[in-house]
Amino acid sequence: MAIKLLAEDDRPREKFLQKGRSSLSDSELLAIIMGSGNREEDALELARKILASVNNSWHQLSLLSAKDLMKFKGIGESKAISIISALEIGRRRAVQEIPEKTIIGNSNDAYMVLRNQLSDLRTEEFWAIFLNNNNKVIHVSQLTQGGISQSIVDVRTLYKMALDHFSTGIIIAHNHPSGSLKPSREDIHITQKVKEAGNTLSIQLLDHIIVTQNSYFSFSDEGLL
């Protein structure tokens, strides 16, 4: 059956089957996730409206909550959850694609490892990269969620993990959902606390990275370690 003869909501699916996934536009992909539109708009029109509201950015869309999405007519709880779940799958897939034994040579290398985990979050998370003598990544782990002043990782937990992985160096990181790259007084205090504990165990704190959606701040680059 020709695509133009199909119901509007079915056309992106048929295009997928006939031409493959790479042929689909962003709005067509979102329309497939939603499945249907509303009484005034088909799924494709509604998808275009939603994407236009976030400047056609998947990153910006991933920041919307279920309540934000449900403000669009035709998006109920089920569709909102489907959209958020699809974006989360994409984020987790990107995380799994981090090459094993990546070598960290500078702050940008560390940022590239952590960007997919931290750049699009609406709440703060604390992560750590554990490295060996050659600055190769041994392990990457999330340690806490929530505000850094409230749920910063227990230093003992951090260094127990480092010892468990026979790590000789660590890089810590957290995100600033506000978009500000300026370290807070608490950020600086925590950095010094982690550094001092590492000195005792001969495990070097190599950097502390603050991640925002589009950039990062490196304590090492700024001479704050």
mmCIF file of C-alpha atoms in Angstrom:
data_model
loop_
_atom_site.group_PDB
_atom_site.id
_atom_site.type_symbol
_atom_site.label_atom_id
_atom_site.label_comp_id
_atom_site.label_asym_id
_atom_site.label_seq_id
_atom_site.Cartn_x
_atom_site.Cartn_y
_atom_site.Cartn_z
ATOM 1 C CA MET A 1 0.000 0.000 0.000
ATOM 2 C CA ALA A 2 1.301 3.483 -0.873
ATOM 3 C CA ILE A 3 2.256 5.534 2.151
ATOM 4 C CA LYS A 4 0.032 8.448 1.075
ATOM 5 C CA LEU A 5 -3.067 6.215 1.320
ATOM 6 C CA LEU A 6 -2.437 5.314 4.948
ATOM 7 C CA ALA A 7 -3.867 7.063 7.980
ATOM 8 C CA GLU A 8 -1.587 9.903 9.067
ATOM 9 C CA ASP A 9 -0.601 8.167 12.317
ATOM 10 C CA ASP A 10 0.480 5.055 10.402
ATOM 11 C CA ARG A 11 2.664 6.745 7.794
ATOM 12 C CA PRO A 12 5.890 6.998 9.838
ATOM 13 C CA ARG A 13 5.661 3.281 10.677
ATOM 14 C CA GLU A 14 5.163 2.366 7.042
ATOM 15 C CA LYS A 15 8.066 4.589 6.027
ATOM 16 C CA PHE A 16 10.190 2.812 8.632
ATOM 17 C CA LEU A 17 9.295 -0.569 7.115
ATOM 18 C CA GLN A 18 9.819 0.521 3.501
ATOM 19 C CA LYS A 19 12.865 2.776 3.787
ATOM 20 C CA GLY A 20 14.501 1.951 7.134
ATOM 21 C CA ARG A 21 14.966 3.800 10.396
ATOM 22 C CA SER A 22 17.596 6.209 9.086
ATOM 23 C CA SER A 23 15.039 7.652 6.656
ATOM 24 C CA LEU A 24 12.854 8.969 9.478
ATOM 25 C CA SER A 25 12.939 12.554 10.652
ATOM 26 C CA ASP A 26 13.069 13.386 14.358
ATOM 27 C CA SER A 27 9.362 14.205 14.356
ATOM 28 C CA GLU A 28 8.543 10.896 12.661
ATOM 29 C CA LEU A 29 10.526 8.992 15.285
ATOM 30 C CA LEU A 30 8.704 10.809 18.067
ATOM 31 C CA ALA A 31 5.365 10.187 16.354
ATOM 32 C CA ILE A 32 6.079 6.440 16.349
ATOM 33 C CA ILE A 33 6.863 6.547 20.065
ATOM 34 C CA MET A 34 3.583 8.379 20.795
ATOM 35 C CA GLY A 35 1.458 6.208 18.506
ATOM 36 C CA SER A 36 -1.330 8.727 18.014
ATOM 37 C CA GLY A 37 -2.136 12.407 18.261
ATOM 38 C CA ASN A 38 -5.300 14.177 19.387
ATOM 39 C CA ARG A 39 -8.583 15.182 17.765
ATOM 40 C CA GLU A 40 -7.091 18.211 16.061
ATOM 41 C CA GLU A 41 -3.605 16.908 15.268
ATOM 42 C CA ASP A 42 -2.237 13.605 14.061
ATOM 43 C CA ALA A 43 0.799 12.098 15.770
ATOM 44 C CA LEU A 44 3.242 13.694 13.334
ATOM 45 C CA GLU A 45 1.810 17.179 13.772
ATOM 46 C CA LEU A 46 1.837 16.815 17.542
ATOM 47 C CA ALA A 47 5.433 15.526 17.439
ATOM 48 C CA ARG A 48 6.480 18.571 15.418
ATOM 49 C CA LYS A 49 4.821 20.880 17.952
ATOM 50 C CA ILE A 50 6.538 19.182 20.894
ATOM 51 C CA LEU A 51 9.958 19.259 19.253
ATOM 52 C CA ALA A 52 9.497 22.885 18.182
ATOM 53 C CA SER A 53 8.865 23.798 21.832
ATOM 54 C CA VAL A 54 12.381 22.567 22.696
ATOM 55 C CA ASN A 55 14.095 24.019 19.611
ATOM 56 C CA ASN A 56 14.104 20.564 17.986
ATOM 57 C CA SER A 57 16.650 19.365 20.541
ATOM 58 C CA TRP A 58 16.534 15.836 21.944
ATOM 59 C CA HIS A 59 18.698 17.101 24.791
ATOM 60 C CA GLN A 60 16.134 19.741 25.735
ATOM 61 C CA LEU A 61 13.298 17.252 25.345
ATOM 62 C CA SER A 62 15.023 14.880 27.755
ATOM 63 C CA LEU A 63 14.842 17.595 30.434
ATOM 64 C CA LEU A 64 11.040 17.675 30.362
ATOM 65 C CA SER A 65 9.172 15.842 33.091
ATOM 66 C CA ALA A 66 6.041 13.784 32.579
ATOM 67 C CA LYS A 67 4.010 16.774 33.841
ATOM 68 C CA ASP A 68 5.694 19.032 31.294
ATOM 69 C CA LEU A 69 4.841 16.667 28.448
ATOM 70 C CA MET A 70 1.275 16.204 29.645
ATOM 71 C CA LYS A 71 0.648 19.914 29.074
ATOM 72 C CA PHE A 72 0.417 19.086 25.358
ATOM 73 C CA LYS A 73 -3.090 18.081 24.312
ATOM 74 C CA GLY A 74 -3.105 14.396 23.480
ATOM 75 C CA ILE A 75 -0.194 13.503 25.765
ATOM 76 C CA GLY A 76 -1.415 11.548 28.748
ATOM 77 C CA GLU A 77 0.596 9.806 31.406
ATOM 78 C CA SER A 78 1.192 6.701 29.281
ATOM 79 C CA LYS A 79 2.549 8.621 26.281
ATOM 80 C CA ALA A 80 4.673 10.849 28.508
ATOM 81 C CA ILE A 81 6.222 7.800 30.144
ATOM 82 C CA SER A 82 6.848 6.232 26.722
ATOM 83 C CA ILE A 83 8.689 9.348 25.506
ATOM 84 C CA ILE A 84 10.804 9.641 28.653
ATOM 85 C CA SER A 85 11.579 5.912 28.607
ATOM 86 C CA ALA A 86 12.726 6.042 24.972
ATOM 87 C CA LEU A 87 15.074 8.929 25.749
ATOM 88 C CA GLU A 88 16.415 7.101 28.799
ATOM 89 C CA ILE A 89 17.135 4.029 26.658
ATOM 90 C CA GLY A 90 19.138 6.259 24.327
ATOM 91 C CA ARG A 91 21.096 7.683 27.259
ATOM 92 C CA ARG A 92 21.877 4.239 28.661
ATOM 93 C CA ARG A 93 22.942 2.959 25.245
ATOM 94 C CA ALA A 94 25.382 5.862 24.974
ATOM 95 C CA VAL A 95 26.773 4.999 28.403
ATOM 96 C CA GLN A 96 27.385 1.390 27.378
ATOM 97 C CA GLU A 97 29.300 2.535 24.309
ATOM 98 C CA ILE A 98 32.138 3.992 26.392
ATOM 99 C CA PRO A 99 35.171 2.051 25.175
ATOM 100 C CA GLU A 100 36.892 -0.140 27.709
ATOM 101 C CA LYS A 101 40.330 0.988 28.844
ATOM 102 C CA THR A 102 39.868 4.535 27.620
ATOM 103 C CA ILE A 103 42.961 6.594 28.354
ATOM 104 C CA ILE A 104 42.344 9.889 30.155
ATOM 105 C CA GLY A 105 44.954 12.374 29.017
ATOM 106 C CA ASN A 106 43.191 15.617 29.922
ATOM 107 C CA SER A 107 39.991 17.079 31.325
ATOM 108 C CA ASN A 108 38.198 16.884 27.989
ATOM 109 C CA ASP A 109 38.765 13.115 27.863
ATOM 110 C CA ALA A 110 37.134 12.822 31.295
ATOM 111 C CA TYR A 111 34.263 15.048 30.189
ATOM 112 C CA MET A 112 33.649 12.883 27.116
ATOM 113 C CA VAL A 113 33.373 9.795 29.335
ATOM 114 C CA LEU A 114 30.881 11.464 31.670
ATOM 115 C CA ARG A 115 28.947 13.732 29.335
ATOM 116 C CA ASN A 116 26.238 11.235 28.432
ATOM 117 C CA GLN A 117 25.610 10.348 32.064
ATOM 118 C CA LEU A 118 25.449 13.850 33.470
ATOM 119 C CA SER A 119 24.683 16.540 30.906
ATOM 120 C CA ASP A 120 20.896 16.153 30.660
ATOM 121 C CA LEU A 121 19.917 15.472 34.274
ATOM 122 C CA ARG A 122 17.517 17.669 36.231
ATOM 123 C CA THR A 123 18.982 16.715 39.607
ATOM 124 C CA GLU A 124 22.589 16.502 40.722
ATOM 125 C CA GLU A 125 24.481 13.223 40.607
ATOM 126 C CA PHE A 126 27.993 12.397 41.772
ATOM 127 C CA TRP A 127 30.146 10.046 39.660
ATOM 128 C CA ALA A 128 33.708 8.803 39.738
ATOM 129 C CA ILE A 129 36.153 7.488 37.153
ATOM 130 C CA PHE A 130 38.742 5.030 38.476
ATOM 131 C CA LEU A 131 42.073 4.752 36.659
ATOM 132 C CA ASN A 132 45.189 2.614 36.738
ATOM 133 C CA ASN A 133 48.860 3.664 36.604
ATOM 134 C CA ASN A 134 48.608 4.356 32.876
ATOM 135 C CA ASN A 135 45.537 6.565 33.285
ATOM 136 C CA LYS A 136 43.362 3.914 31.657
ATOM 137 C CA VAL A 137 39.753 3.774 32.805
ATOM 138 C CA ILE A 138 39.142 0.753 35.007
ATOM 139 C CA HIS A 139 35.649 1.553 36.179
ATOM 140 C CA VAL A 140 33.015 4.311 36.013
ATOM 141 C CA SER A 141 30.334 4.517 38.666
ATOM 142 C CA GLN A 142 27.498 6.679 39.914
ATOM 143 C CA LEU A 143 27.816 7.161 43.661
ATOM 144 C CA THR A 144 25.003 9.472 44.753
ATOM 145 C CA GLN A 145 21.915 11.322 43.541
ATOM 146 C CA GLY A 146 20.522 14.580 44.836
ATOM 147 C CA GLY A 147 22.011 17.896 45.833
ATOM 148 C CA ILE A 148 25.767 17.782 46.297
ATOM 149 C CA SER A 149 25.508 19.427 49.712
ATOM 150 C CA GLN A 150 22.987 16.818 50.841
ATOM 151 C CA SER A 151 24.092 13.514 49.372
ATOM 152 C CA ILE A 152 27.762 13.824 48.510
ATOM 153 C CA VAL A 153 29.389 10.461 48.531
ATOM 154 C CA ASP A 154 30.909 9.203 51.735
ATOM 155 C CA VAL A 155 34.653 9.514 51.153
ATOM 156 C CA ARG A 156 35.143 6.067 52.668
ATOM 157 C CA THR A 157 32.773 4.575 50.087
ATOM 158 C CA LEU A 158 34.604 6.328 47.267
ATOM 159 C CA TYR A 159 38.021 5.054 48.300
ATOM 160 C CA LYS A 160 36.774 1.584 49.159
ATOM 161 C CA MET A 161 35.613 1.353 45.551
ATOM 162 C CA ALA A 162 38.985 2.659 44.394
ATOM 163 C CA LEU A 163 40.784 -0.008 46.435
ATOM 164 C CA ASP A 164 38.403 -2.716 45.198
ATOM 165 C CA HIS A 165 39.373 -1.858 41.602
ATOM 166 C CA PHE A 166 43.097 -1.458 42.409
ATOM 167 C CA SER A 167 42.878 2.122 41.219
ATOM 168 C CA THR A 168 45.793 4.516 41.604
ATOM 169 C CA GLY A 169 43.923 7.619 40.446
ATOM 170 C CA ILE A 170 40.383 8.912 40.459
ATOM 171 C CA ILE A 171 38.416 11.686 38.793
ATOM 172 C CA ILE A 172 35.251 12.820 40.512
ATOM 173 C CA ALA A 173 32.423 14.655 38.780
ATOM 174 C CA HIS A 174 28.988 16.055 39.340
ATOM 175 C CA ASN A 175 26.537 18.051 37.271
ATOM 176 C CA HIS A 176 24.993 21.482 37.709
ATOM 177 C CA PRO A 177 21.429 21.329 36.289
ATOM 178 C CA SER A 178 21.275 25.130 36.584
ATOM 179 C CA GLY A 179 23.846 25.405 33.795
ATOM 180 C CA SER A 180 26.305 27.355 35.953
ATOM 181 C CA LEU A 181 29.926 26.265 35.660
ATOM 182 C CA LYS A 182 31.050 28.167 38.750
ATOM 183 C CA PRO A 183 32.039 25.817 41.596
ATOM 184 C CA SER A 184 30.240 26.459 44.858
ATOM 185 C CA ARG A 185 31.940 26.769 48.223
ATOM 186 C CA GLU A 186 30.688 23.268 48.980
ATOM 187 C CA ASP A 187 32.177 21.951 45.701
ATOM 188 C CA ILE A 188 35.581 23.330 46.680
ATOM 189 C CA HIS A 189 35.333 21.929 50.222
ATOM 190 C CA ILE A 190 34.405 18.454 48.995
ATOM 191 C CA THR A 191 37.254 18.491 46.464
ATOM 192 C CA GLN A 192 39.804 19.202 49.174
ATOM 193 C CA LYS A 193 38.285 16.571 51.442
ATOM 194 C CA VAL A 194 38.524 13.903 48.740
ATOM 195 C CA LYS A 195 42.060 14.982 47.798
ATOM 196 C CA GLU A 196 43.327 14.772 51.388
ATOM 197 C CA ALA A 197 41.845 11.305 51.878
ATOM 198 C CA GLY A 198 43.471 10.139 48.644
ATOM 199 C CA ASN A 199 46.875 11.405 49.752
ATOM 200 C CA THR A 200 46.652 9.177 52.816
ATOM 201 C CA LEU A 201 45.957 6.123 50.635
ATOM 202 C CA SER A 202 48.379 7.074 47.821
ATOM 203 C CA ILE A 203 45.456 7.343 45.422
ATOM 204 C CA GLN A 204 45.662 10.607 43.499
ATOM 205 C CA LEU A 205 42.662 12.823 42.859
ATOM 206 C CA LEU A 206 43.379 13.837 39.271
ATOM 207 C CA ASP A 207 40.448 16.154 38.684
ATOM 208 C CA HIS A 208 36.967 17.221 39.699
ATOM 209 C CA ILE A 209 34.707 17.947 36.736
ATOM 210 C CA ILE A 210 31.513 20.007 36.887
ATOM 211 C CA VAL A 211 29.292 19.104 33.936
ATOM 212 C CA THR A 212 26.517 21.160 32.363
ATOM 213 C CA GLN A 213 24.517 20.404 29.255
ATOM 214 C CA ASN A 214 26.980 22.013 26.865
ATOM 215 C CA SER A 215 30.258 22.412 28.710
ATOM 216 C CA TYR A 216 32.336 21.579 31.773
ATOM 217 C CA PHE A 217 34.591 23.060 34.442
ATOM 218 C CA SER A 218 37.844 21.358 35.472
ATOM 219 C CA PHE A 219 39.353 21.956 38.909
ATOM 220 C CA SER A 220 42.689 20.728 37.573
ATOM 221 C CA ASP A 221 42.711 23.062 34.583
ATOM 222 C CA GLU A 222 41.865 26.002 36.833
ATOM 223 C CA GLY A 223 44.619 25.190 39.345
ATOM 224 C CA LEU A 224 42.203 24.347 42.164
ATOM 225 C CA LEU A 225 43.690 20.964 43.059
#
